[in-house]
Coordinates of C-alpha atoms and ligand atoms in Angstrom, one line a residue:
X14 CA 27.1 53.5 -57.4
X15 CA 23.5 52.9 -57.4
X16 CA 22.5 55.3 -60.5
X17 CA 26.1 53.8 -62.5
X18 CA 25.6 50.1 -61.9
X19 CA 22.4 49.6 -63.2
X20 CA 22.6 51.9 -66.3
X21 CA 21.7 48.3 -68.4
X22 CA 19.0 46.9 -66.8
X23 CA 17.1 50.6 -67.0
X24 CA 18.1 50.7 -70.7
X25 CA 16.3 47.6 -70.8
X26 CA 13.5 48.8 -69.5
X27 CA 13.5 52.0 -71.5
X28 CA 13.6 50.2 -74.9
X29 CA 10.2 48.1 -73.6
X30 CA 8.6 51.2 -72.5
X31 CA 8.9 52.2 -75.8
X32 CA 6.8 49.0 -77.1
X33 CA 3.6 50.1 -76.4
X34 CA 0.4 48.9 -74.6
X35 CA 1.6 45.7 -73.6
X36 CA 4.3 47.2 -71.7
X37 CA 2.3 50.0 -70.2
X38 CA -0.6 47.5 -68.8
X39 CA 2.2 45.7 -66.8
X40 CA 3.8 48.6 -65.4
X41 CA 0.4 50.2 -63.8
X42 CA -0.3 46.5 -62.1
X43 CA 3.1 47.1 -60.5
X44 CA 3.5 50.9 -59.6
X45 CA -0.2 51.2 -58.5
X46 CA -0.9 48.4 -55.9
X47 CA 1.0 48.3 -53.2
X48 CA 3.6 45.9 -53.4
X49 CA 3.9 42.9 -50.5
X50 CA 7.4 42.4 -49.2
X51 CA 8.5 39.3 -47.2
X52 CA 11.9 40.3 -45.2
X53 CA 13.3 36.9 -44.4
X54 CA 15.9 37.2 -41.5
X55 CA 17.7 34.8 -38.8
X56 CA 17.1 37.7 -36.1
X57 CA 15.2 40.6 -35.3
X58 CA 16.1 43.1 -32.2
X59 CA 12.6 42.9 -31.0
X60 CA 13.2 39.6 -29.9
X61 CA 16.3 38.2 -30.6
X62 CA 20.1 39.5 -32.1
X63 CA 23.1 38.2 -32.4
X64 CA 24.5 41.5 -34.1
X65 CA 24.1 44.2 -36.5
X66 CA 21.8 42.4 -38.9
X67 CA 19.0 41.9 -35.7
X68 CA 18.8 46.2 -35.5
X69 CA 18.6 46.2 -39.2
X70 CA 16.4 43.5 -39.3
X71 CA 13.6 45.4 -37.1
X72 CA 14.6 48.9 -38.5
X73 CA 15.0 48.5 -42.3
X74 CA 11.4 47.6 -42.5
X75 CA 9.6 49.8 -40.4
X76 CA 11.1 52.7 -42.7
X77 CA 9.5 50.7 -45.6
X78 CA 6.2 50.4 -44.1
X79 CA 4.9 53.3 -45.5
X80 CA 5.7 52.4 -49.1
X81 CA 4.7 48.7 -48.9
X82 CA 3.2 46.1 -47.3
X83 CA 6.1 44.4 -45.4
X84 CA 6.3 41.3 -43.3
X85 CA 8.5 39.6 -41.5
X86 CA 9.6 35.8 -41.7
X87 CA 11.3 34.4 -38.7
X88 CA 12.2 30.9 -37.2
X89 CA 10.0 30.5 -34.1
X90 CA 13.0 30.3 -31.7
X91 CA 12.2 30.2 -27.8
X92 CA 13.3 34.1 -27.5
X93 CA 10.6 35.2 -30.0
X94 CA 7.7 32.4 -28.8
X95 CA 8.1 33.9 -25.2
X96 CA 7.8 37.6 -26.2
X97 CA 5.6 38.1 -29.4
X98 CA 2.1 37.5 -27.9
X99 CA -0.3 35.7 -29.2
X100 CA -0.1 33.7 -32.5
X101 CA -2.4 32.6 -35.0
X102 CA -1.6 29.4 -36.7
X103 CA -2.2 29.5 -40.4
X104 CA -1.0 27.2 -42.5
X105 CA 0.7 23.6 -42.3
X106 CA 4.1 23.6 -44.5
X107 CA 4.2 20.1 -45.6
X108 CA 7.8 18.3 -45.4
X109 CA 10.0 18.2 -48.1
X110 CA 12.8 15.5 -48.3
X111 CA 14.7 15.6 -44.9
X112 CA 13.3 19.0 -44.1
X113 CA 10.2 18.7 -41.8
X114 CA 6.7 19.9 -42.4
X115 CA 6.3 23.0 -39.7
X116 CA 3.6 25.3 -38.6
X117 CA 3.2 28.8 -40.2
X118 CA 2.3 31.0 -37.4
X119 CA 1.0 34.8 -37.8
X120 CA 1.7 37.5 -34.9
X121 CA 2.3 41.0 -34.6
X122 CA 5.2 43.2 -33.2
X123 CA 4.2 45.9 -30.0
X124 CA 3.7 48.8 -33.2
X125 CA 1.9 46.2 -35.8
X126 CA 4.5 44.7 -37.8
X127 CA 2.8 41.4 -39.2
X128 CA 5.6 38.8 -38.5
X129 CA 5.0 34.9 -39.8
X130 CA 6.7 33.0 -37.2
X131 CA 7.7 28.9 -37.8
X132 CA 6.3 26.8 -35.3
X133 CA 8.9 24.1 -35.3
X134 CA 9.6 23.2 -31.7
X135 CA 12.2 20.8 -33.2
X136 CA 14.6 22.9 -34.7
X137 CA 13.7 26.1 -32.9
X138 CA 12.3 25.6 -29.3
X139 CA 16.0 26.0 -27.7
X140 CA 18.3 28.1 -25.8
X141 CA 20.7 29.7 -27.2
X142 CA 21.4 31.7 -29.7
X143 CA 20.2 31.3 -33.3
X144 CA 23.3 30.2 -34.6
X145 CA 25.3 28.1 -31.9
X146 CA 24.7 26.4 -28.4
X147 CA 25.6 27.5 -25.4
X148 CA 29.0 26.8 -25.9
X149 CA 29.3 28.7 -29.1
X150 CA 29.1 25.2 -31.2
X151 CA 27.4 25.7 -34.5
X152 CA 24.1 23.9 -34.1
X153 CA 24.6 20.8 -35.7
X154 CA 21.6 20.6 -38.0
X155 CA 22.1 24.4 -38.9
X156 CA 21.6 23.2 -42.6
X157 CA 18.4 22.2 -42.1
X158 CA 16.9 24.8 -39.3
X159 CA 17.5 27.6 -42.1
X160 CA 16.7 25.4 -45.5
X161 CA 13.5 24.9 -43.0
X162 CA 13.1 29.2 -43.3
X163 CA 14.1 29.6 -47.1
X164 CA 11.7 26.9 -48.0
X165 CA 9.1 28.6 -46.2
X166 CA 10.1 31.9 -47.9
X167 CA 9.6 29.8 -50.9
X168 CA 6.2 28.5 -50.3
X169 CA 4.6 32.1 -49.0
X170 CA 6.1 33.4 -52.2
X171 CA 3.8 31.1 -54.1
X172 CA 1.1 32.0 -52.2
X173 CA 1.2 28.4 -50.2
X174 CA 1.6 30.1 -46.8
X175 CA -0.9 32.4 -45.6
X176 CA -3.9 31.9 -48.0
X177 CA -4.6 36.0 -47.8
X178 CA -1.1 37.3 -48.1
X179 CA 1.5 36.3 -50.9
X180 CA 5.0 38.2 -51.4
X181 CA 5.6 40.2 -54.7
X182 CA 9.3 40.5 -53.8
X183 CA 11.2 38.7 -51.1
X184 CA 13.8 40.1 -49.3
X185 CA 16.2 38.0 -48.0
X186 CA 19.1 38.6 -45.5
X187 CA 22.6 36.4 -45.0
X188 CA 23.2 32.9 -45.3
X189 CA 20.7 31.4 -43.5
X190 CA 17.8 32.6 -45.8
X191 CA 19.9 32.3 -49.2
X192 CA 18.9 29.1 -50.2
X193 CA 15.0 30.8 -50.8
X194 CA 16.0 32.4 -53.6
X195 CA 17.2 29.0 -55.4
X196 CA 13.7 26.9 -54.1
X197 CA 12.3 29.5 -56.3
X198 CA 14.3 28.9 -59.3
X199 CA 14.2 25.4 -59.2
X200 CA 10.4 25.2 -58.7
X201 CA 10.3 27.5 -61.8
X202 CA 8.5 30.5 -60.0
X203 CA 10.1 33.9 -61.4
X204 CA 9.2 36.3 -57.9
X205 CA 11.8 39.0 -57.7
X206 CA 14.7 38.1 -54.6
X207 CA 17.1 40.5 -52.8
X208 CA 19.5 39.1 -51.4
X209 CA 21.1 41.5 -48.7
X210 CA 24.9 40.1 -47.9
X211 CA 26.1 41.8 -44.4
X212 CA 29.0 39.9 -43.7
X213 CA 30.2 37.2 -46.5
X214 CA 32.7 35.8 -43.9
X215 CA 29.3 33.4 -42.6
X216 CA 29.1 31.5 -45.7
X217 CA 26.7 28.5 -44.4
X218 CA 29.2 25.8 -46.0
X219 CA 27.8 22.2 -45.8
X220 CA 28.9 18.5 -47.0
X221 CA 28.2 17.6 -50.4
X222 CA 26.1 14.7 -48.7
X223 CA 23.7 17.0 -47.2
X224 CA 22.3 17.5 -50.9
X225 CA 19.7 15.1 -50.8
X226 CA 18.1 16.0 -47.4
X227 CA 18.0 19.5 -48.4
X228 CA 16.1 18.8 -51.6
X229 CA 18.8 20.3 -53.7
X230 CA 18.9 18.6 -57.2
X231 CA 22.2 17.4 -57.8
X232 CA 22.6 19.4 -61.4
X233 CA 22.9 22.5 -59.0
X234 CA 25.7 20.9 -57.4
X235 CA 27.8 22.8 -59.5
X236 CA 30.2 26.1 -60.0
X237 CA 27.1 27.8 -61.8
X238 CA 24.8 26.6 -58.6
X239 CA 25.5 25.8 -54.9
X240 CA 28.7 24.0 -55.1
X241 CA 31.2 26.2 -53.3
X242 CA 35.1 24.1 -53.3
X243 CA 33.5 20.4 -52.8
X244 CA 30.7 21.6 -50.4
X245 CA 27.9 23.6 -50.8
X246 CA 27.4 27.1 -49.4
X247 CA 23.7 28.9 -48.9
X248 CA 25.5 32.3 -49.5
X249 CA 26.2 31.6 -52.7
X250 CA 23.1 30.0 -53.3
X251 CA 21.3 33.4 -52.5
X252 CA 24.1 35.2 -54.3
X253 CA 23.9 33.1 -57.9
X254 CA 19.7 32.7 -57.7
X255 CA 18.9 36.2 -56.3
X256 CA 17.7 38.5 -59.0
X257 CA 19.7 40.8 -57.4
X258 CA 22.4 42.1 -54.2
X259 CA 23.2 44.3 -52.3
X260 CA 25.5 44.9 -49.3
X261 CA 25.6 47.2 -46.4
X262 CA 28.0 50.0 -47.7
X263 CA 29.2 50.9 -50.7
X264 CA 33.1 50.2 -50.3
X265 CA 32.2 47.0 -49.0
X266 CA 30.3 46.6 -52.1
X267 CA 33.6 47.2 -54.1
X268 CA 36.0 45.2 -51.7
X269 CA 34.3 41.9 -52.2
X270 CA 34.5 41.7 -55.6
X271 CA 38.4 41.6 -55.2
X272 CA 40.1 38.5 -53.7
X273 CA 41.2 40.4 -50.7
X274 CA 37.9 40.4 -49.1
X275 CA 35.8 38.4 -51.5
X276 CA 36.0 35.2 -49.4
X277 CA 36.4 33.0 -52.2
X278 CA 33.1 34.7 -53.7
X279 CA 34.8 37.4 -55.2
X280 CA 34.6 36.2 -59.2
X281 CA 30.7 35.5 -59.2
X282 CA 30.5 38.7 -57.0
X283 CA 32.2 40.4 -59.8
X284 CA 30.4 38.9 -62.3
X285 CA 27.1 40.1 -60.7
X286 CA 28.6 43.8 -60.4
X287 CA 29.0 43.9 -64.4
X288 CA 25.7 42.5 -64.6
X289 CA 24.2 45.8 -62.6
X290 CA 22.9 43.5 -60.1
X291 CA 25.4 44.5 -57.1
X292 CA 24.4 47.8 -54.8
X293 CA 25.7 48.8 -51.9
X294 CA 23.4 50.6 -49.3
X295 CA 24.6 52.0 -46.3
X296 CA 22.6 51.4 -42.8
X297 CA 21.0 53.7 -41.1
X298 CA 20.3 53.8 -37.1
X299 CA 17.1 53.8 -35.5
X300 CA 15.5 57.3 -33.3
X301 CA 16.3 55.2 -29.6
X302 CA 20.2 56.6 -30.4
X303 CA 18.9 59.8 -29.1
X304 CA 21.4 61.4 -26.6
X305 CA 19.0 64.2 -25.7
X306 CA 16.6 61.4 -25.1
X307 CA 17.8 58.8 -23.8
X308 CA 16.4 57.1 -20.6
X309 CA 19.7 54.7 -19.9
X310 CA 21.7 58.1 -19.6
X311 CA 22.7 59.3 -15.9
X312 CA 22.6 62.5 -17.7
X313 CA 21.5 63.8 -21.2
X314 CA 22.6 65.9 -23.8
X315 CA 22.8 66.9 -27.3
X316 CA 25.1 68.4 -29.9
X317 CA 24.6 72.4 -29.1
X318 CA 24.9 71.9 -25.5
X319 CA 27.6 68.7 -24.7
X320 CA 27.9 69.7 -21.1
X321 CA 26.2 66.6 -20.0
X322 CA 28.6 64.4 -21.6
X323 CA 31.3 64.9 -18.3
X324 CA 28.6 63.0 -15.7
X325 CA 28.3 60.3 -18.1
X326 CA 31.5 60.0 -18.1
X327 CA 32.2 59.6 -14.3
X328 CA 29.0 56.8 -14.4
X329 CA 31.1 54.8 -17.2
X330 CA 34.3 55.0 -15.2
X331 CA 32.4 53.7 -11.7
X332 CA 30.8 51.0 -13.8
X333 CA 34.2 50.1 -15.0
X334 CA 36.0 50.6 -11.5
X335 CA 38.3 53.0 -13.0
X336 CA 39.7 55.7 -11.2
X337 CA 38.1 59.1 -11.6
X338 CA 40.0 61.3 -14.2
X339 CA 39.8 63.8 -16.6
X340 CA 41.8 62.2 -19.1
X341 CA 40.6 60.8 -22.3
X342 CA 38.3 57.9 -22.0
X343 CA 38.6 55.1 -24.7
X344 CA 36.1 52.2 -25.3
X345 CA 35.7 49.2 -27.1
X346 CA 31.6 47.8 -28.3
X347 CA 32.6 44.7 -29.9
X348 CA 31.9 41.5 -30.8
X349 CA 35.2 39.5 -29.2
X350 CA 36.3 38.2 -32.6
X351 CA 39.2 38.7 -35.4
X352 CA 37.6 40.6 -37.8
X353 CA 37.1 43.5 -35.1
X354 CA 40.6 43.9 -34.7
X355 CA 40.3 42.9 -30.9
X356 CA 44.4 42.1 -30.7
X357 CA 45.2 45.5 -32.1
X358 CA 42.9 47.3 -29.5
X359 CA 44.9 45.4 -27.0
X360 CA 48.0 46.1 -27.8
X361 CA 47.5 49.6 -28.3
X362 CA 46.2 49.6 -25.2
X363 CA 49.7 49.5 -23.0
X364 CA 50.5 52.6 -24.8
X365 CA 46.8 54.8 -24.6
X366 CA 47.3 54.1 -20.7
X367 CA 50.9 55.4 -20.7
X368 CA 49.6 58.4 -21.8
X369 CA 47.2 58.8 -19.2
X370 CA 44.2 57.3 -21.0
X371 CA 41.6 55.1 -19.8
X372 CA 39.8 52.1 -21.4
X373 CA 36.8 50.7 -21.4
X374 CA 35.5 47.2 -22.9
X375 CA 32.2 45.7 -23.0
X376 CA 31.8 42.5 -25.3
X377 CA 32.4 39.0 -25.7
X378 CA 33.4 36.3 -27.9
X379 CA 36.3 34.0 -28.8
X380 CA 37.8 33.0 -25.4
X381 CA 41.0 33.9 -25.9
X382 CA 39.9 37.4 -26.6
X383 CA 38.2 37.3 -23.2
X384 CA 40.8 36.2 -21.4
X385 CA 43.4 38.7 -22.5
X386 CA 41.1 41.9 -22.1
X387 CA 40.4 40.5 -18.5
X388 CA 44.7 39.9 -17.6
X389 CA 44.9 43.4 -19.3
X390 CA 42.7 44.8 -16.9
X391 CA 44.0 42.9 -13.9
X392 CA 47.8 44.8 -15.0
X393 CA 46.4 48.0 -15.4
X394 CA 43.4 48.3 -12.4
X395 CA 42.0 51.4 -12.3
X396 CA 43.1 52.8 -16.1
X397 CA 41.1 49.6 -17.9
X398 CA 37.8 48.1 -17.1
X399 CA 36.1 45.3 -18.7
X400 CA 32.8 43.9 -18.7
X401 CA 32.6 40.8 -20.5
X402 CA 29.0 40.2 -21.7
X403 CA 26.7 41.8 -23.7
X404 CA 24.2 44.6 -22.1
X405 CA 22.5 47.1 -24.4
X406 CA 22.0 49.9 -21.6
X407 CA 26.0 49.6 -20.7
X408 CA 26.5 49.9 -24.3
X409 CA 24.5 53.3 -24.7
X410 CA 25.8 54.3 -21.7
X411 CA 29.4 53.5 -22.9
X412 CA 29.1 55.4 -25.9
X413 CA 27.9 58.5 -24.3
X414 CA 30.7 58.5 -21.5
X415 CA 34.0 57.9 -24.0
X416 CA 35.3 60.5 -26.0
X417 CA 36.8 58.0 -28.3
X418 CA 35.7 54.5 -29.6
X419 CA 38.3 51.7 -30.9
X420 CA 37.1 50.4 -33.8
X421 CA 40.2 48.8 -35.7
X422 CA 38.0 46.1 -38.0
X423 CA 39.9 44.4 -40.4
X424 CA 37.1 44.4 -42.5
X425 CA 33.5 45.9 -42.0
X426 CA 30.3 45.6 -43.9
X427 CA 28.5 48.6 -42.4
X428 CA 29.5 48.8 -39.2
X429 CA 26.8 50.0 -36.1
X430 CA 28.4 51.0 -33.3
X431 CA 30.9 53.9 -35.0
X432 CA 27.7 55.5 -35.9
X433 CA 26.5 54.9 -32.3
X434 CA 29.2 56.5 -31.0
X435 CA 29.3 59.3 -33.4
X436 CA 25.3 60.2 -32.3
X437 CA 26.7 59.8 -28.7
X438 CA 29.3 62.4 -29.2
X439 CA 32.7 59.9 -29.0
X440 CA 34.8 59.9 -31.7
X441 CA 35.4 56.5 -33.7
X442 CA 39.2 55.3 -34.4
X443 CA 38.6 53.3 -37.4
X444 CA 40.5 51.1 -40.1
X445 CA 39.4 52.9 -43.4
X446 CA 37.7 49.7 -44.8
X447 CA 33.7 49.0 -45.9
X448 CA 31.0 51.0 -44.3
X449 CA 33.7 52.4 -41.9
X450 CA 35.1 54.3 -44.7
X451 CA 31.6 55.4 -45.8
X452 CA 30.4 57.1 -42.6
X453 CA 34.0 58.7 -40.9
X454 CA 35.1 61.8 -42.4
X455 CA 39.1 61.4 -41.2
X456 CA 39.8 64.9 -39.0
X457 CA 36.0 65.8 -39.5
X458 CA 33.9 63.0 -37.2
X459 CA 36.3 60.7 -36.5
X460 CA 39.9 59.2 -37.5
X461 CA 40.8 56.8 -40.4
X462 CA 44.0 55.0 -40.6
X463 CA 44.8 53.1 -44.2
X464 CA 46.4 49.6 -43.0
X465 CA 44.8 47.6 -40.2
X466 CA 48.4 47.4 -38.0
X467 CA 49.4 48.6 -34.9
X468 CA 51.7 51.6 -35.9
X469 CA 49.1 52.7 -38.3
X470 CA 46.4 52.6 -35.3
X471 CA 49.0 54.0 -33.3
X472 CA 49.2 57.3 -35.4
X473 CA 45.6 57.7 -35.5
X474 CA 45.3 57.1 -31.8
X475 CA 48.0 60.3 -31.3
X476 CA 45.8 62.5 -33.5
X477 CA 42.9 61.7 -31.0
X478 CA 45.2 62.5 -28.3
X479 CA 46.1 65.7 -29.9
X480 CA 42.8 66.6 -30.4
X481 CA 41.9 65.9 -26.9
X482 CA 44.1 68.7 -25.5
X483 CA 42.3 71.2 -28.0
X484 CA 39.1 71.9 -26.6
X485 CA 37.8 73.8 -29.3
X486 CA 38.1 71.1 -31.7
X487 CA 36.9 68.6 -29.9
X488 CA 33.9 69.9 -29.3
X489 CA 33.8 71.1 -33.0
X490 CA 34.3 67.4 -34.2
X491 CA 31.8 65.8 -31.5
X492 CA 29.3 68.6 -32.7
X493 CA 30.4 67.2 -36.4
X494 CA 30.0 63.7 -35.0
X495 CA 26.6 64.4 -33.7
X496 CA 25.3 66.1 -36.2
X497 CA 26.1 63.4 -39.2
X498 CA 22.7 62.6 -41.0
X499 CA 21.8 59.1 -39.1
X500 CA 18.5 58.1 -40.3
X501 CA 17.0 55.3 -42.2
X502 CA 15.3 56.9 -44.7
X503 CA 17.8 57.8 -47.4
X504 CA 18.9 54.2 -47.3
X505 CA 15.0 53.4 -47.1
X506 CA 14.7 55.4 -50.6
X507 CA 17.8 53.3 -52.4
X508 CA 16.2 49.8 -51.2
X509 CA 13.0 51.2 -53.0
X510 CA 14.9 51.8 -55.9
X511 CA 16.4 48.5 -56.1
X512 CA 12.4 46.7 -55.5
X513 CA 11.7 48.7 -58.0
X514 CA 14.0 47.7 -60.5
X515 CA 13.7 44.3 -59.3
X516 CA 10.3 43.9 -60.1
X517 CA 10.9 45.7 -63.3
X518 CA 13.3 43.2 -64.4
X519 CA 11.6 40.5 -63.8
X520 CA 8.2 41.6 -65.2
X521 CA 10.2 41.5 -68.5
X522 CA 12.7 38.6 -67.7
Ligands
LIG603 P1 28.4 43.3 -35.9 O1 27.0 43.1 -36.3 O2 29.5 42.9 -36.9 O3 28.7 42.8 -34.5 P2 27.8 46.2 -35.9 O4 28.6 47.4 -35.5 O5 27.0 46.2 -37.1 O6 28.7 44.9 -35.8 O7 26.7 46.0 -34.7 C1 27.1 45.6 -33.4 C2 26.0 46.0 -32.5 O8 26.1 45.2 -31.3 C3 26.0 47.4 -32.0 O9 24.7 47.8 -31.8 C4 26.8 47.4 -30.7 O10 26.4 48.4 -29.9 C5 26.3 46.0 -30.2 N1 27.2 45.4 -29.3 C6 28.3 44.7 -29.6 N2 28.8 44.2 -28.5 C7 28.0 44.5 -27.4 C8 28.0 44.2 -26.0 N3 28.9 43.4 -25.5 N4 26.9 44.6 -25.3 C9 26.0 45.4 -25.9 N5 25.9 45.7 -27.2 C10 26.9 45.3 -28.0
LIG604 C1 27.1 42.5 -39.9 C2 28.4 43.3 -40.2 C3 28.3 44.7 -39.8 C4 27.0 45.3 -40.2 C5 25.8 44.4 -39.7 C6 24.4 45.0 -40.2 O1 27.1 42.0 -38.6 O2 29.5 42.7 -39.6 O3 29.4 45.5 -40.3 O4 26.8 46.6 -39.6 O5 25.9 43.2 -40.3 O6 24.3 45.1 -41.5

């Protein structure tokens, strides 16, 4: 998809190339320094996650440190304050309309990682976690807590932020940094914006009336702009002013340019795809998922010698009071919500039990979900435990004790934990949608079913079972599963492509 989409913009660049001096001055300036990066993200695993994007967010780039000068831009929530060390205040951000002025703070991650951090006690200094309370109730000035970071994005773009550092390209990540991409346009400055969409279900939707505190001029309150059905959204903000997106997978780059899973952005996304501007770009995971190395492991192990895998799984059943066994052990990594297909998991749970499985659940989310997992595992003590909460080390551990993992997503960006699991020798059950599609090879390292329903789940459940009574092929498709290239850097490589062409572009826009 990569090499296809963008066959235009590289003609483009090929005709130029052709023009002579003028064009060959530029492109030294650009391929010989090396370029400064800004990675503008809501959450970063070091300190704080509320999901995938938090891993990505601290592993994307590190595997681009060694090709550019990358730093990170964060809100200064309580979680990172407490944990980053010291900080070196170096700038003031002055206030802009209802947004306030803020400190620009400069610290450093454990390995060296430059990260600017916003000192804003009044919109960061908070439990919680960045998005919603402790109750799970959207903070209520969430429009202006992450037009606070886009702005900021803006203004160390244009060199107002540190007065020794200035981004060549920004990199932005979700809603909440989406609207830096339009500060730029509207202030005139032409630096090069990513926008990297990992789930365009969070939309950031606010009231028309919010316009004016947001500094948002009310021309862009339109269908070419911000204006999203009578309220504005900072997705497509970053989606319509980024010079150019990507997503998380390549299906997933596909499915949201149809209505199905375009969420109402699928015309402008497809728009952007014709344009060349639209990549997808799988994930990769980080070294730590390292069976043969892991520390949380009662016992360790690896793909040639899976032995280890049986005392692991005897640690996950005590953890989850289930009764010893040597029957096939099922679990569920999940965020509690819809789009993970939680309800299918559940009901297909009555039947994995009849046939002498056993389930394990860590997670949490929407109530409801939490209360039916926990009545489910009151009916069936013994064959279904469930943790609800969210605890890395049981996760690991969770992963290397199942032999299968439940993943029925009704949609999914990228998608983590199947490749988790896969590294941890279990074998992901998976709806064949977005970066679920990408990474399970159906019969090879996992199971695909076509149609996110029960029966369909069902059948691909019964081929797990199948292949649990076959010891030989299980232990050929775990060696498969483990063996899967994992890594970050030939994802790394495609986001240099895109910075690449990015810059291109807009050296010649
Ligand atoms: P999403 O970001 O949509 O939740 P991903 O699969 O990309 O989905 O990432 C989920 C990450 O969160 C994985 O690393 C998974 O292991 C982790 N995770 C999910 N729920 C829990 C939990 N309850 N405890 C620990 N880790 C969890
Ligand atoms: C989002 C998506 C998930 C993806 C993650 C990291 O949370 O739901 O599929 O893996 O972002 O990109």
């Amino acid at each position: 998809m990569l090499e296809t989409l963008h066959s235009k913009a590289d003609a483009a660049f090929a005709t130029t190339a052709r023009g002579g001096l003028h064009h060959d001055h530029r492109r030294s300036v650009s391929l010989t320094r090396r370029q400064s990066i800004l990675f503008v993200t809501s959450e970063i695993a070091d300190y704080i996650k509320a999901g995938g994007l938090g891993e990505v967010s601290a592993a994307l780039p590190r595997a681009l440190r060694s090709h550019y000068d990358v730093r990170i831009l964060i809100p200064g929530y309580r979680q990172v304050l407490s944990q980053i060390g010291a900080i070196e205040e170096i700038a003031q951000l002055p206030p802009s309309f209802g947004i306030p002025a803020c400190g620009l703070g400069r610290g450093m991650t454990k390995d060296g990682l430059t990260v600017y951090v916003l000192l804003c006690p009044e919109l960061y200094d908070r439990d919680g976690s960045p998005y919603v309370d402790s109750l799970g109730v959207d903070w209520s000035d969430n429009d202006i807590r992450f037009a606070r970071l886009g702005l900021a994005a803006a203004d160390i773009a244009c060199g107002k932020g540190d007065p020794l550092w200035r981004a060549d390209l920004l990199h932005l990540n979700d809603w909440p940094s989406g609207l830096a991409a339009a500060y730029l346009t509207w202030r005139g400055q032409h630096v090069p914006t990513i926008l990297t969409i990992h789930n365009l279900a969070y939309q950031g939707i606010f009231a028309r009336d919010r316009l004016p505190a947001l500094g948002i001029p009310d021309a862009a309150f339109h269908i070419n702009g911000v204006e999203f059905h009578g309220k504005m959204s900072f997705l497509k903000a970053g989606i319509f002013y980024a010079s150019h997106i990507t997503t998380v997978s390549s299906t997933y780059a596909r499915e949201i340019t149809q209505p199905e899973h375009g969420c109402g952005l699928d015309g402008l996304l497809r728009t952007r795809a014709w344009q060349g501007r639209l990549d997808g770009i799988i994930n990769g995971i980080d070294q730590s998922w390292d069976p043969s190395k892991d520390p949380n492991l009662v016992s360790r192990f690896s793909a040639e010698n899976c032995r280890g895998k049986r005392a692991n799984a005897d640690n996950v059943r005590k953890n989850f009071g289930l009764a010893l066994s040597s029957g096939p052990l099922f679990a569920v990594v999940s965020r509690l919500v819809h789009q993970k297909g939680v309800d299918l998991a559940i009901s297909a749970a009555e039947t994995i039990v009849s046939q002498g499985g056993q389930i394990a659940v860590i997670g949490q989310g929407e109530p409801r979900f939490e209360t039916e997992l926990r009545a489910l595992a009151q009916r069936h003590p013994g064959s279904v435990g469930v943790k609800i909460g969210y605890d890395e080390g049981d996760a690991r551990r969770t992963y290397a004790g199942s032999d299968f993992l439940l993943m029925p997503s009704r949609f999914e960006p990228c998608g983590l934990s199947q490749m988790y699991a896969q590294r941890f020798g279990s074998l992901p059950i998976a709806h064949r949608t977005g970066g679920l599609a990408d990474t399970i090879e159906d019969g090879v390292n996992g199971f695909l079913f076509g149609e996110p329903c029960l029966l369909r789940f069902m059948d691909a459940i019964k081929r797990g079972l199948e292949t649990f009574r076959s010891r030989p092929r299980l232990t050929a498709m775990r060696r498969a599963a483990m063996n899967r290239p994992h890594g970050w850097d030939r994802s790394a490589s495609k986001y240099k492509e895109v910075y690449e062409r990015a810059c291109r572009t807009a050296a010649y826009a």
